Coordinates of C-alpha atoms in Angstrom, one line a residue:
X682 CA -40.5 72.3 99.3
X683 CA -39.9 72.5 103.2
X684 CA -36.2 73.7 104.4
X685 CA -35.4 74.1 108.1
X686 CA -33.4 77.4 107.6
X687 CA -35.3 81.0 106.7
X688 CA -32.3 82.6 107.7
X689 CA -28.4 81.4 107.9
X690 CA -27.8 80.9 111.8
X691 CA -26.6 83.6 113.9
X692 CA -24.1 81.9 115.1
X693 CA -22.3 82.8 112.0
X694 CA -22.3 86.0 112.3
X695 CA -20.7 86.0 115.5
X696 CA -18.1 83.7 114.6
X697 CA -17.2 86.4 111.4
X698 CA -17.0 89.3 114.2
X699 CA -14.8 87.2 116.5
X700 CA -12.3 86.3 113.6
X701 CA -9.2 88.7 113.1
X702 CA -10.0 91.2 110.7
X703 CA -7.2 92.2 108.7
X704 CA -7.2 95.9 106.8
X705 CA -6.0 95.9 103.0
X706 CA -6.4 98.6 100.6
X707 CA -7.5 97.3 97.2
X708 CA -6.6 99.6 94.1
X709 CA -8.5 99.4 91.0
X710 CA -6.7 100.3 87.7
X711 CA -9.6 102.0 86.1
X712 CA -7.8 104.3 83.1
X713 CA -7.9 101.1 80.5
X714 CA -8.8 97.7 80.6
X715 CA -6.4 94.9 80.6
X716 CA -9.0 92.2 78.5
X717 CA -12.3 91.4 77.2
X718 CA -14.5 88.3 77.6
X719 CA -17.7 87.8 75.4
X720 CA -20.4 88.8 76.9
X721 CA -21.9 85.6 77.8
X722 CA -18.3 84.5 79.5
X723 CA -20.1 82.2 81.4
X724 CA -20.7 79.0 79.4
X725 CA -21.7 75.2 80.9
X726 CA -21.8 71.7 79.4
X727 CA -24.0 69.1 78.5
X728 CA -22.1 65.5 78.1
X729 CA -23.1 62.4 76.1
X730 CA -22.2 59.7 79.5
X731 CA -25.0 57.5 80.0
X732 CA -26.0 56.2 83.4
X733 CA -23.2 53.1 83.0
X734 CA -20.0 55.8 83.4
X735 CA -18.8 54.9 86.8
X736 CA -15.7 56.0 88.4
X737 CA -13.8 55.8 92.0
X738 CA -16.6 52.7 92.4
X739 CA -19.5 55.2 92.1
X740 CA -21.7 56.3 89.3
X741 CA -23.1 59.7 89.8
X742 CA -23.9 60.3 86.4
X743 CA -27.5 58.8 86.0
X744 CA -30.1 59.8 83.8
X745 CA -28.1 63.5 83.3
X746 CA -26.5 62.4 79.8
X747 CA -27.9 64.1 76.7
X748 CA -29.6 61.4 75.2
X749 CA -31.8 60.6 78.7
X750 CA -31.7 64.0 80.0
X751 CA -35.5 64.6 80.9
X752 CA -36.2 68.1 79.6
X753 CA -39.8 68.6 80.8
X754 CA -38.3 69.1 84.9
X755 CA -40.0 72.5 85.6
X756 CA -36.4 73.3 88.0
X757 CA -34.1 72.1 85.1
X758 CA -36.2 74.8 83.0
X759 CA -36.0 77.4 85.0
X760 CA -32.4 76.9 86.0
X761 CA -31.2 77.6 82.6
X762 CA -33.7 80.4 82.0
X763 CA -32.3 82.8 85.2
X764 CA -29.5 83.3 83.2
X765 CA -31.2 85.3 79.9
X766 CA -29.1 83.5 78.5
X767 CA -27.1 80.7 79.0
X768 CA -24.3 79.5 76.5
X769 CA -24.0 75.4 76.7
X770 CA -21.8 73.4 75.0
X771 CA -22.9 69.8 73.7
X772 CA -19.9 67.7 73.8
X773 CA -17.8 65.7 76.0
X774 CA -15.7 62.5 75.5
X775 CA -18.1 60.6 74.0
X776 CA -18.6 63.6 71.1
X777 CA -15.7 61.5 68.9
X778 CA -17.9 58.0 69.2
X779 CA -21.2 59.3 68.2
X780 CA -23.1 59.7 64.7
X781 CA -26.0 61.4 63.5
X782 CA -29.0 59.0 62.4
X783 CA -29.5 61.2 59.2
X784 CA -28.6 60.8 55.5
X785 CA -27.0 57.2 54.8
X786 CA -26.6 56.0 58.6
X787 CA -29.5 54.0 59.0
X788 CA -28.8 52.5 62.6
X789 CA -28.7 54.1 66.0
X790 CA -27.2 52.4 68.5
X791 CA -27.0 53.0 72.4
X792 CA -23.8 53.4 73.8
X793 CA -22.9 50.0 75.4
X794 CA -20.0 49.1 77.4
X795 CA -17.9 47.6 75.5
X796 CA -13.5 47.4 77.0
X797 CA -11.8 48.2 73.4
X798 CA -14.1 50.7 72.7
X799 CA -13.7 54.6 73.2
X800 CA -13.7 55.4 77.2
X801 CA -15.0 52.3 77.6
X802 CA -18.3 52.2 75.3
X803 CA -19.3 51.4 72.1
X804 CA -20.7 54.0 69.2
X805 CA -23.4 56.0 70.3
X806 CA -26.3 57.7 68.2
X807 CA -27.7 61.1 68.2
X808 CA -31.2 60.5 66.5
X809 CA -32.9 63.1 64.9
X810 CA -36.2 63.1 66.8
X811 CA -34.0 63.8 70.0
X812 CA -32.0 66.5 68.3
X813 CA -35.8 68.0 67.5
X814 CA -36.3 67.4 70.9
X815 CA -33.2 69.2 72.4
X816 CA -33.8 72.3 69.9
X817 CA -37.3 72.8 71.2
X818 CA -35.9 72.7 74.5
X819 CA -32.8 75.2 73.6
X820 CA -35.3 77.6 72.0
X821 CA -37.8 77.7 75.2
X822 CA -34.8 78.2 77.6
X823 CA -33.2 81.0 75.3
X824 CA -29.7 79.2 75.2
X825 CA -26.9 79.9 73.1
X826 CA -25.3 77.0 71.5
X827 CA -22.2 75.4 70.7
X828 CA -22.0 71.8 69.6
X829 CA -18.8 69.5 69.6
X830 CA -18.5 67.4 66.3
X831 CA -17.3 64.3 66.1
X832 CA -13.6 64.5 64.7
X833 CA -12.8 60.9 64.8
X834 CA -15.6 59.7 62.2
X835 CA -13.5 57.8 59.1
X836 CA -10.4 57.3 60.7
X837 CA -9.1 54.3 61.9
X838 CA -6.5 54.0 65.2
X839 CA -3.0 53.3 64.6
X840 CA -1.7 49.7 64.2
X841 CA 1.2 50.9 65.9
X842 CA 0.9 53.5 67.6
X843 CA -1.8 53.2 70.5
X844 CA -4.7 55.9 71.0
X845 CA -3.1 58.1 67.7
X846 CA -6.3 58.0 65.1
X847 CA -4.8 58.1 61.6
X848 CA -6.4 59.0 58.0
X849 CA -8.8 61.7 56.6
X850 CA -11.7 63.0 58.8
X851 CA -15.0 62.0 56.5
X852 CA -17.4 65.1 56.8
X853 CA -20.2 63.1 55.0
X854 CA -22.2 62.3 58.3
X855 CA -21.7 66.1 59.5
X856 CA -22.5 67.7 56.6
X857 CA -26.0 65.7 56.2
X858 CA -26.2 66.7 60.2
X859 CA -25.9 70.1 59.6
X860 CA -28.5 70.3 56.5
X861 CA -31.0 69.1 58.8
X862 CA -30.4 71.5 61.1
X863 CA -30.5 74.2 58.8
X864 CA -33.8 72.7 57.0
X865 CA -35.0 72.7 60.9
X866 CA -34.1 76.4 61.1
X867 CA -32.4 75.7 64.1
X868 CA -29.6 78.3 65.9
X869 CA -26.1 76.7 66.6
X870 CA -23.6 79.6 67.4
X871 CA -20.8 77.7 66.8
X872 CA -19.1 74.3 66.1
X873 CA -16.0 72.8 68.0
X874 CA -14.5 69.7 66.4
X875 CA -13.9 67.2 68.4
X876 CA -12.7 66.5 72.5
X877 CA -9.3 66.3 73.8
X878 CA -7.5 65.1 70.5
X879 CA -4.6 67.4 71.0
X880 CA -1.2 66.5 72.6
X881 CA -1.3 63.2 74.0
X882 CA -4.7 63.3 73.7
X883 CA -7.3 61.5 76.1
X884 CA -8.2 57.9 75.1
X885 CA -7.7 59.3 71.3
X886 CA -5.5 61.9 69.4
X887 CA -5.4 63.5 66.0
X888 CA -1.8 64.7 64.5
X889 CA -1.4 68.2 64.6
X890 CA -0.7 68.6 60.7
X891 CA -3.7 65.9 60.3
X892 CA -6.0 68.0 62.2
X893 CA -5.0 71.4 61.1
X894 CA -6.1 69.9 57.1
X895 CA -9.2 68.7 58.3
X896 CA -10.4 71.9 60.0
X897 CA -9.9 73.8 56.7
X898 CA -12.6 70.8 55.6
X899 CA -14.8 71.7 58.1
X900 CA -14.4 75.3 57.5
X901 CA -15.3 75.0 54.3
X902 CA -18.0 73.3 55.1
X903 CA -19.6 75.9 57.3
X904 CA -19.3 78.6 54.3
X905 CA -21.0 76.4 52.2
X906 CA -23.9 75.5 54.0
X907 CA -24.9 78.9 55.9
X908 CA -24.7 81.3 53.5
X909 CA -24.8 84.4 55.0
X910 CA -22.1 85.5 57.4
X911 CA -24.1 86.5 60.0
X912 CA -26.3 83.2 60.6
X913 CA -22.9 81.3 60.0
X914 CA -21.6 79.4 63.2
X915 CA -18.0 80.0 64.2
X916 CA -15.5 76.9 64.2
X917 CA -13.7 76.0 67.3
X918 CA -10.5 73.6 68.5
X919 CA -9.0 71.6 69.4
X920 CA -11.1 71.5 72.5
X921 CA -8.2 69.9 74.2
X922 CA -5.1 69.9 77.0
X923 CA -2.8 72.9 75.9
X924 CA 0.6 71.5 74.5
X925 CA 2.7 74.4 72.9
X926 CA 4.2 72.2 70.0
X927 CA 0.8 70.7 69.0
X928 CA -1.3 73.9 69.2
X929 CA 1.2 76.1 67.1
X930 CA 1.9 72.9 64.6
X931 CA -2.0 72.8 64.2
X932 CA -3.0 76.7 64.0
X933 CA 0.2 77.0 61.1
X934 CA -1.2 74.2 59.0
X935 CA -4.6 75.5 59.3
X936 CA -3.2 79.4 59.0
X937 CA -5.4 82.7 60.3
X938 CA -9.2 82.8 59.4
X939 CA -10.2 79.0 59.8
X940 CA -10.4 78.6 63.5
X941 CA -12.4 81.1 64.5
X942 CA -11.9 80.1 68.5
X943 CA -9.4 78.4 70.2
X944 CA -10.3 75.9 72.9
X945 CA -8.5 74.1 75.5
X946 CA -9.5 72.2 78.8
X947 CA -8.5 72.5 82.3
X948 CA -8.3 70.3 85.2
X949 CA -6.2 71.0 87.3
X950 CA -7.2 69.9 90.4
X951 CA -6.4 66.4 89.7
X952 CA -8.2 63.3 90.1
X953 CA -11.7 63.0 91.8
X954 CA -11.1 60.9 94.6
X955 CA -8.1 62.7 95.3
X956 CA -8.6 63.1 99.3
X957 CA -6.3 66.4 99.5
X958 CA -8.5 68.4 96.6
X959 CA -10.0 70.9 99.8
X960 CA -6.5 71.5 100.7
X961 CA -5.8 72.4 97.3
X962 CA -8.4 74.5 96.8
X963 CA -7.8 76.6 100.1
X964 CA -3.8 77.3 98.6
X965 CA -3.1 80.2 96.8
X966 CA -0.1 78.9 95.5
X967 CA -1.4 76.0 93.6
X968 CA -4.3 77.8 92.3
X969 CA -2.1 80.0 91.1
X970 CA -0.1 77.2 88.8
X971 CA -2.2 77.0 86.0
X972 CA -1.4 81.2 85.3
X973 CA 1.3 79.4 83.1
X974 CA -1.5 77.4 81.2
X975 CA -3.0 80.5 80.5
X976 CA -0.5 82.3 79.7
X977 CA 0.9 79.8 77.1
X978 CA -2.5 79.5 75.3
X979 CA -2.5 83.6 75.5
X980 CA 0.8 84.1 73.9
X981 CA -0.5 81.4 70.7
X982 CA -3.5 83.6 70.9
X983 CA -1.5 86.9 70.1
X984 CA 0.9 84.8 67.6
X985 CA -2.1 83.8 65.4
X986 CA -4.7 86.1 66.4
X987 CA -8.4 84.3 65.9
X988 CA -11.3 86.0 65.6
X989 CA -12.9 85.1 69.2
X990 CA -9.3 84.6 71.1
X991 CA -9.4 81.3 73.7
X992 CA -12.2 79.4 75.2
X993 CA -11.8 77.0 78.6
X994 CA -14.4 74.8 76.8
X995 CA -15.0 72.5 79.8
X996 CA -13.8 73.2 83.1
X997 CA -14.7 70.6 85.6
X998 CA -12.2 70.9 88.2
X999 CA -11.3 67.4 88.8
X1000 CA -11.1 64.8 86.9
X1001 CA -13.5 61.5 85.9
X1002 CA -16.6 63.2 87.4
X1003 CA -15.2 65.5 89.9
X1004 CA -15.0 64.6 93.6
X1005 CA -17.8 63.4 95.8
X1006 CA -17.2 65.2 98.7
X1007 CA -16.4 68.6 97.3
X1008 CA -17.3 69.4 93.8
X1009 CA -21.2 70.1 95.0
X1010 CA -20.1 71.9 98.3
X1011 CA -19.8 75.4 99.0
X1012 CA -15.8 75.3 99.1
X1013 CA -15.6 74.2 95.5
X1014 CA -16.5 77.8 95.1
X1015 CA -13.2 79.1 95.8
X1016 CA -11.7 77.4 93.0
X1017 CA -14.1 77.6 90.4
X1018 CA -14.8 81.7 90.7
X1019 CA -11.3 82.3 91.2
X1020 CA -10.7 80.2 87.8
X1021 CA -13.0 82.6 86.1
X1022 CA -11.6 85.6 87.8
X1023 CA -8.1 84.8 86.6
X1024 CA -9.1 83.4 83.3
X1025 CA -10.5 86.7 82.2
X1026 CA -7.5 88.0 83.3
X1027 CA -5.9 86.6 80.4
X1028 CA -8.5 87.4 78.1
X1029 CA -9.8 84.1 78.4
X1030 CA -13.6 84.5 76.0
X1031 CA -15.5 82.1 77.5
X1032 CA -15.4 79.9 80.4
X1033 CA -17.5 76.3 80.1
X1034 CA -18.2 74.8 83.8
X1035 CA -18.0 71.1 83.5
X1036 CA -21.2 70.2 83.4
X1037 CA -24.7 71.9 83.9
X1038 CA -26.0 68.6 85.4
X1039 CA -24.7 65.3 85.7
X1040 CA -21.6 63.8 87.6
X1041 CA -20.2 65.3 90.6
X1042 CA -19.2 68.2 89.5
X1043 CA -22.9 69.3 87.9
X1044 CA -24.4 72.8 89.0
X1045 CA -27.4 71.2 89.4
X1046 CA -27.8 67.4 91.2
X1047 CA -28.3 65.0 89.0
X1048 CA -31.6 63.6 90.5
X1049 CA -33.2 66.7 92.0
X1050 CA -32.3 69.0 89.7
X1051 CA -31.9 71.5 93.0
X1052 CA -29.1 73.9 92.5
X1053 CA -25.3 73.2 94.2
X1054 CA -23.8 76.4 95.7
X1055 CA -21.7 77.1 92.3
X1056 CA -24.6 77.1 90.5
X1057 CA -25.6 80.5 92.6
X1058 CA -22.1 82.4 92.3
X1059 CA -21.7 81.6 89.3
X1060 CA -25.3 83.3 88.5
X1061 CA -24.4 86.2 90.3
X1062 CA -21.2 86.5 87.8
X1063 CA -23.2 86.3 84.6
X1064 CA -25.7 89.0 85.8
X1065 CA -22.6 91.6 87.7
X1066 CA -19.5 91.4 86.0
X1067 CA -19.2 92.8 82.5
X1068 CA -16.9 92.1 79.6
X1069 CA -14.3 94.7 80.4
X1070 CA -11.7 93.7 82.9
X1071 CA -9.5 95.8 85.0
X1072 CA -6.1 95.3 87.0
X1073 CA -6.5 95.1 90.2
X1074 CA -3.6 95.6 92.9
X1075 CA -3.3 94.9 96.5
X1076 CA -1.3 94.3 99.9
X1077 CA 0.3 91.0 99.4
X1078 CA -1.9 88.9 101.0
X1079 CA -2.5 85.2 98.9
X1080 CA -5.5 84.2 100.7
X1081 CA -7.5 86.9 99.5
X1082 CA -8.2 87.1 95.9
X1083 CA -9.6 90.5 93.9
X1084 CA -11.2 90.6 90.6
X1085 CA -12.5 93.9 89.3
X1086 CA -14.4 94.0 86.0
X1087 CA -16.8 97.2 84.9
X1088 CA -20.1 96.4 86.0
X1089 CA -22.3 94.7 83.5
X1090 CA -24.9 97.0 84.0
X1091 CA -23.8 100.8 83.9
X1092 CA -22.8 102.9 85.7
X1093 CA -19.7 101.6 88.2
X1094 CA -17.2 98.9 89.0
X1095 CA -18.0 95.3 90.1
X1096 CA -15.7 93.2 91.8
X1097 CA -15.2 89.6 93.6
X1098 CA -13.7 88.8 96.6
X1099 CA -12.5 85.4 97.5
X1100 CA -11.1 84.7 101.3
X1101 CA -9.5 81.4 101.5
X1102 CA -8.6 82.2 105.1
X1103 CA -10.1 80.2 107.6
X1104 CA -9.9 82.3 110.6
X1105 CA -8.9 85.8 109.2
X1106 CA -11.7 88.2 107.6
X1107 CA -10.7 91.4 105.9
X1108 CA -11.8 95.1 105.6
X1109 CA -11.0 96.5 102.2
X1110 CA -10.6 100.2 101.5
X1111 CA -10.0 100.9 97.5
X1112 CA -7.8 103.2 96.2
X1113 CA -8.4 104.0 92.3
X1114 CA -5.1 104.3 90.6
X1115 CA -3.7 107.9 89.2
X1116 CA -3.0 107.2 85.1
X1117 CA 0.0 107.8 83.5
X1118 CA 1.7 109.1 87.2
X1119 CA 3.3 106.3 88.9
X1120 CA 5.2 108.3 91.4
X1121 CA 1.9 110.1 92.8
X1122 CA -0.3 108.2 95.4
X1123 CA -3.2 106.6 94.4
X1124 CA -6.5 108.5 95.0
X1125 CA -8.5 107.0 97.7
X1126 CA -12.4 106.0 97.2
X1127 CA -14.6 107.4 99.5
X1128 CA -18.3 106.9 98.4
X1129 CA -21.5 109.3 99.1
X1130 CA -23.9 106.1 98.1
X1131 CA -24.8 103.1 99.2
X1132 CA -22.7 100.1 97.0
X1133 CA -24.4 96.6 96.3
X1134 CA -23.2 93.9 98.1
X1135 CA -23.6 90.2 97.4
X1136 CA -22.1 88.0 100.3
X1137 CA -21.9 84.3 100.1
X1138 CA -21.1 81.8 102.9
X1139 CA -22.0 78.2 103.7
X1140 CA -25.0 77.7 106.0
X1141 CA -23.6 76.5 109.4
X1142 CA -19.8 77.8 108.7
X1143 CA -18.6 74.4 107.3
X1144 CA -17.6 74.6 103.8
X1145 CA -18.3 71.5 102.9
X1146 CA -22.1 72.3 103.4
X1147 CA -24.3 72.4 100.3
X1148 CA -26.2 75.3 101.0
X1149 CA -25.1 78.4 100.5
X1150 CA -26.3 81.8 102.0
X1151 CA -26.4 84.9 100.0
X1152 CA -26.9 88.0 102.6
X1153 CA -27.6 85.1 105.2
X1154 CA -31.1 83.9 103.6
X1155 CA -30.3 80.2 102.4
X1156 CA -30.7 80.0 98.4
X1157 CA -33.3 77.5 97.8
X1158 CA -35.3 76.9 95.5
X1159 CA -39.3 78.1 95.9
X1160 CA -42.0 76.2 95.9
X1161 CA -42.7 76.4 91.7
X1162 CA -39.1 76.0 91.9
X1163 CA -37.9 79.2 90.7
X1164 CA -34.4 80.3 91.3
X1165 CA -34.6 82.1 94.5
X1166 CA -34.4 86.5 94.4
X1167 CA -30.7 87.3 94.6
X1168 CA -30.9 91.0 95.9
X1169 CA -28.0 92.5 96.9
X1170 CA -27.4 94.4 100.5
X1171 CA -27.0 97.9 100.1
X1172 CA -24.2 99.1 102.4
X1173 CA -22.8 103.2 103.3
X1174 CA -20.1 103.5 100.9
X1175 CA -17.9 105.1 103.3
X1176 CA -16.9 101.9 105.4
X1177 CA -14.7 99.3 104.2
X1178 CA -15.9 96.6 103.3
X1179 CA -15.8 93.4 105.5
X1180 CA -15.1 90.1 103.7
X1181 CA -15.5 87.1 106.1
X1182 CA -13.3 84.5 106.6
X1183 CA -14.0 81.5 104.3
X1184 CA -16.1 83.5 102.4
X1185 CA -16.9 85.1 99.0
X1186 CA -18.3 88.6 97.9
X1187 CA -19.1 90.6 94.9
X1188 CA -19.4 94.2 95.4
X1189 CA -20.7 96.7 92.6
X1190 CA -19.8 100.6 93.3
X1191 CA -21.8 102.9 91.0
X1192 CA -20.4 105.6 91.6
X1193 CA -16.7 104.8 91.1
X1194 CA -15.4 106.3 88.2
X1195 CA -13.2 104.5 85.6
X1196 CA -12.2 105.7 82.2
X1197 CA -12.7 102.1 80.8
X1198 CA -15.8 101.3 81.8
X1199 CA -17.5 104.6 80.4

């Protein structure tokens, strides 16, 4: 594979020198940690769309669905395998329209378009020679699953009331589905039943009530079939849009110890084709809207306390396939990190990117299989940022953002910096805060040894490229298409650190002390 860069232009680090730098001292709240994520926060998506979805007169989805995926690509393999391991979810809005060929259903159909039908299609089939298939493939890659049920099967929709799905969930079709598995001996880490059936719902809703009794089924289900509690797979919902009423309705009906993870989706950058989504990328203050949504699922969280907390179970950004002209560029960065960032903030478990491959908004194109520039940062999240996350303070400045977690690997601190500025850069001092003493100064951090730095930027200085730099070597894949070494830059300790404008950083200090992450 032939690339014209070796190295990201010069020209880009002159332009960073020439910018205004800006000083700002950054003070990390080591004494006790403010939340936890699991330790494989970092989750993506496979979706059931076949090549026919099309949306904003385009149709990026191709042959990236889950039942035409092609899993022998050597990339697609080793995409998956950098991150030892990688959680996926199956699912998407299709998961409520599908059955499993096993047991009584004799037919399996391919999803055709079809106007009155869910999204736009027909019933779709999962057969059981391509759920062998996707197994064998899970087990080579080393992923951790969790697959989206189909919450809709035996219902019927409302006669008059449109999109609200009414009656008993059947769990006939499942439960042969899951004694297959089990015969199979294969590893599902959890369930989530069904996609964006709370609230209003999205093409289809369930009543709260409705679907807090047939969770319990389901529940009951899972004890029944995996017998012992450690091979048994968790159960999570609603796998929908957060509404208070609906999510508090469902989780009293269903009361503590069924759900064992709560789930919700975010997209709140809007529609795809929206021609303003940079702009709202690059402002603090709308990233900083959807705090509430967090909060709101946090305090439900606390009020009803389940087992794994709250999931983002798909995270795509925008919606109907994400956008064209930014979800595979470099700038699409700056939201989707800083989602992470301040999803973990609020104890947030796991975060599901909207999707692995497929669409717009893929980490990986749909046809190449060649990583997008998320696909790298969010690699270098998974592999530097632990489960234990810490406050962070700082100057008020909105267009940088801070993230400090302890390091995944011990000893030391690891953080993310995010500058949405476009012609201001930054040199950060950190200060680590004095416990239990606010009236005392903070201790400043002066470091004896080199610290680890990670510095992302797009390759000619326009964000909209898709290629990004990491130390200013341009991440491509080799030529047996292995991911790229990611190797960090070891800097003097002593210095501040320089974040360029338009640019994002993780740091990891080793030697920084903090009482949490011991």
């Amino acid at each position: 594979m032939y690339f014209k860069f070796t190295f990201c232009p010069i020209i880009l680090l002159l332009w960073a020198s020439l910018s205004f730098a800006q000083n700002v001292n950054v003070v990390i709240h080591g004494a006790a940690s403010i939340a936890k994520t699991d330790d494989n926060f970092v989750c993506v998506t496979l979706d059931w769309w076949p090549a026919e979805k099309c949306d904003y007169n385009q149709c990026p989805w191709g042959k990236a669905g889950i039942l035409n995926l092609d899993l022998r690509y050597r990339a697609l393999i080793n995409a998956i395998k950098a991150f030892n391991p990688l959680r996926i979810k199956v699912g998407g809005s299709l998961q409520d329209n599908v059955v499993y060929k096993v047991g009584e259903v004799s037919s399996c159909p391919n999803f055709m378009k079809r106007e009155d039908g869910l999204f736009g299609f027909s019933q779709g089939c999962l057969s059981m020679e391509r759920w062998d298939q996707l197994n064998r493939f899970f087990n080579h890659t080393g992923v951790k699953l969790t697959f989206g049920l189909n919450a809709l099967f035996g219902r019927n929709e409302s006669q008059t009331e449109k999109g609200l799905w009414i009656g008993d969930w059947q769990p006939q079709n499942t439960r042969d589905f899951m004694q297959y598995t089990i015969s199979k001996g294969y590893k599902v880490d959890s369930y989530e039943f069904g996609n964006q059936l709370s609230g209003s719902g999205m093409g289809a809703k369930v009543d709260a009530k409705q679907y807090g009794k047939d969770v319990i089924v389901l529940k009951n289900l899972v004890k029944e079939l995996y017998a012992h509690p450690e091979t048994q797979p968790k159960v999570l919902g609603p796998g929908g849009f957060y509404e208070e009423k609906w999510f508090n309705t469902f989780l009293e009906v269903s009361g503590q110890g069924i759900v064992d993870g709560l789930t919700h989706h975010i997209y709140n950058l809007g529609p795809g084709d929206d021609p303003n989504m940079m702009n709202k990328i690059l402002d603090p203050s709308y990233l900083n809207q959807v705090s509430q949504t967090y909060k709101g699922v946090s305090d439900v969280v606390n009020k009803f306390r389940p087992q794994l907390g709250a999931w983002v179970s798909e995270s795509g950004g925008a919606l109907n396939g994400g956008s064209k002209d930014v979800s595979r560029t470099f700038g699409d960065g700056f939201w989707y990190l800083d989602q992470m960032g301040m999803a973990s903030t609020y104890d947030q478990k796991v975060f599901c990117r909207q999707a692995l491959i497929g669409g717009n908004y893929g980490l990986l194109n749909a046809t190449t299989f060649v990583p997008n520039p998320d696909y790298y940062g969010v690699l270098l999240w998974h592999r530097l940022m632990g489960s234990t996350v810490l406050a962070v303070t700082k100057e008020s400045d909105p267009d940088l953002r801070v993230y400090a977690h302890c390091a995944k690997k011990k000893p030391g601190v690891s953080l993310i910096f995010i500058n949405l500025s476009k012609d201001r850069s930054f040199n950060i001092t950190l200060s680590n805060a004095k416990p239990g003493d606010a009236g005392k100064p903070n201790y400043e951090f002066v470091g004896k040894q080199n610290r680890e730095e990670y510095h992302l930027r797009a390759l000619t200085g326009d964000i909209k490229d898709d290629i990004v730099c990491l130390n200013d070597v341009p991440m491509v894949q080799t030529d047996s298409e292995d991911i790229p070494a990611m190797d960090p830059k070891l800097v003097d300790a002593s210095t501040p650190i320089s974040i360029a404008a338009q640019s994002i950083a993780y740091v990891t200090i080793r030697e920084f002390e903090a009482p949490a992450c011991v």
